[in-house]
Short mmCIF file of C-alpha atoms in Angstrom, two decimals:
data_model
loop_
_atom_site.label_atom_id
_atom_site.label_comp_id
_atom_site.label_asym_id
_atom_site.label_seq_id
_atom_site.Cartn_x
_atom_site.Cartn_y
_atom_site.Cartn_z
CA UNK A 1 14.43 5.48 18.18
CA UNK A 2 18.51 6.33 18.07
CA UNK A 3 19.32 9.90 18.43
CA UNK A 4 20.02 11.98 15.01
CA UNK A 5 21.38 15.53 14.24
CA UNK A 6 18.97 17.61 11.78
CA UNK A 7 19.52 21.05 10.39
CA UNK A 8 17.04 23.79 11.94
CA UNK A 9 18.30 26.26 8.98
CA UNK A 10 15.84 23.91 6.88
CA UNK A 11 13.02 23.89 9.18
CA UNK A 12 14.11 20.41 10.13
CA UNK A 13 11.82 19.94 13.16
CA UNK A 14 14.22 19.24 16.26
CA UNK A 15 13.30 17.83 20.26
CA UNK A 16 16.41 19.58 21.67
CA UNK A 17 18.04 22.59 19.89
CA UNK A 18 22.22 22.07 20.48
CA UNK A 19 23.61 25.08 18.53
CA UNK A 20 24.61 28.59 20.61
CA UNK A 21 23.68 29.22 22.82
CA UNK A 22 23.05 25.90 24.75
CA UNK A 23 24.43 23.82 26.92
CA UNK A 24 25.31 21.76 24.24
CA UNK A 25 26.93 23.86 21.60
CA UNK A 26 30.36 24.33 20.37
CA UNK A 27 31.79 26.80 22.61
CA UNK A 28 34.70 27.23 19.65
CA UNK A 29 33.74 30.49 17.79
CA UNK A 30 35.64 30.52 13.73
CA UNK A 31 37.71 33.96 14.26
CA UNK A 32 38.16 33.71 17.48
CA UNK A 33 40.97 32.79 19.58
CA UNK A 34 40.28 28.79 20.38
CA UNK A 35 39.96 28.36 24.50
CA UNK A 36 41.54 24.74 23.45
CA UNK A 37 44.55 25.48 21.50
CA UNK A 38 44.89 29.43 21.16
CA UNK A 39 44.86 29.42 17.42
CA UNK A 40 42.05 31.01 15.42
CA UNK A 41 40.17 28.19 12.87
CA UNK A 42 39.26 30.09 9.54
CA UNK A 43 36.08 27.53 8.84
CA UNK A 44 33.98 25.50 11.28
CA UNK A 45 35.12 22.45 10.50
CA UNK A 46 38.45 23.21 11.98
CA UNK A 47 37.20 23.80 15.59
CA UNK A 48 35.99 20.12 15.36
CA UNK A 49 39.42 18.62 17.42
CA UNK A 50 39.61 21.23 19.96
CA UNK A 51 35.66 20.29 20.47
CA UNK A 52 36.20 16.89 20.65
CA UNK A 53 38.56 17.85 23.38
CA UNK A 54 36.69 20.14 25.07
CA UNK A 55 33.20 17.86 25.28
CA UNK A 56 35.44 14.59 26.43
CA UNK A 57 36.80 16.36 29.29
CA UNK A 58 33.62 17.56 29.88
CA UNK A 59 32.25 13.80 29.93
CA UNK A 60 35.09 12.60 32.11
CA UNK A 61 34.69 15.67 35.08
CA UNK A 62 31.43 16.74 35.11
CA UNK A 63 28.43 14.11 35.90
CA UNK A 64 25.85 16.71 35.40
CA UNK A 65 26.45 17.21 32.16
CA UNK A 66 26.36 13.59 31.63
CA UNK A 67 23.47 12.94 33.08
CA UNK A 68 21.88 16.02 30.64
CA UNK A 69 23.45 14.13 27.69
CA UNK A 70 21.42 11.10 28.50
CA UNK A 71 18.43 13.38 28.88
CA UNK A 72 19.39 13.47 24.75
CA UNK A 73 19.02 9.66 24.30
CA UNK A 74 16.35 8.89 20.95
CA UNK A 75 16.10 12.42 20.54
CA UNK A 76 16.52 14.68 17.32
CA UNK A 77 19.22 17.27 17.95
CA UNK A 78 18.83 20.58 15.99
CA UNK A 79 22.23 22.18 14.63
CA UNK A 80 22.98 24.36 11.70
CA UNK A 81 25.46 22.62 10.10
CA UNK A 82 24.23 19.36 9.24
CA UNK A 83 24.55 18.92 5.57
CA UNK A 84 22.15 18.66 3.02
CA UNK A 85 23.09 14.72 2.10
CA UNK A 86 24.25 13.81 5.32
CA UNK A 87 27.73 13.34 7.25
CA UNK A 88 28.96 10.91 4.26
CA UNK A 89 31.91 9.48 6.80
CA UNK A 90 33.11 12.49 7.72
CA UNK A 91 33.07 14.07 10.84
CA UNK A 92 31.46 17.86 10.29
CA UNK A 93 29.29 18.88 13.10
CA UNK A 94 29.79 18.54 17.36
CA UNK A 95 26.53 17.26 17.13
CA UNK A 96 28.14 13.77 15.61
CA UNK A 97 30.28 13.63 18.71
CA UNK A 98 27.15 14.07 20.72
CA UNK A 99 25.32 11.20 18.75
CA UNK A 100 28.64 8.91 18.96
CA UNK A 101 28.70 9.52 22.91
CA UNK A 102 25.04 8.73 23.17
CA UNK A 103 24.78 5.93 21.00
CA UNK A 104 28.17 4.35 21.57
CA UNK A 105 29.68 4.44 18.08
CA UNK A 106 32.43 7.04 16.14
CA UNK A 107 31.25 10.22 15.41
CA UNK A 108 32.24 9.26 11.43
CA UNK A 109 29.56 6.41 11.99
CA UNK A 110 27.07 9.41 12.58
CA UNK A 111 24.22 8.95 9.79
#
């Protein structure tokens, strides 16, 4: 089984929930000043860079995390933001960067 992202908004049924507040989550809030780049992002999809920043430093400095992120391996991860008829190539949801990590592909490869 490879890991997946589902959407919990649609009762999508989920083994690990990775939204806020998790260990997992996107720590970038829209409207809020960015702890990445000190800019405020209008829509979600904006904080995606600064999170792919923050969760790869993460991966390089912190082995317990990484060794929770492998606890994620074949699992589906519950997010809010997955859309409706999936990623379609693009990258929309920290969960895809999650998935790429765990499954060793880009997070635009994310199903």
């Amino acid at each position: 089984m490879t890991t997946s992202v589902v959407n919990v908004r649609r009762d999508e049924a989920c083994d690990v929930y990775i939204g806020r507040p998790s260990t997992f989550c996107n720590p970038i809030v829209v409207g809020q000043a960015c702890p990445e780049c000190l800019k405020y992002h209008a829509v979600p999809g904006d904080t995606l860079v600064c999170f792919s920043r923050y969760f790869w430093r993460r991966v390089g400095a912190e082995p317990a995390f990484r060794a929770k992120l492998r606890g994620l391996i074949g699992k589906r991860l519950g997010c809010y933001c997955r859309p409706t008829d999936g990623f379609g190539g693009r990258v929309m949801c920290h969960g895809q960067y999650i998935v790429g990590y765990l499954e060793g592909i880009e997070p635009e490869a994310v199903p």
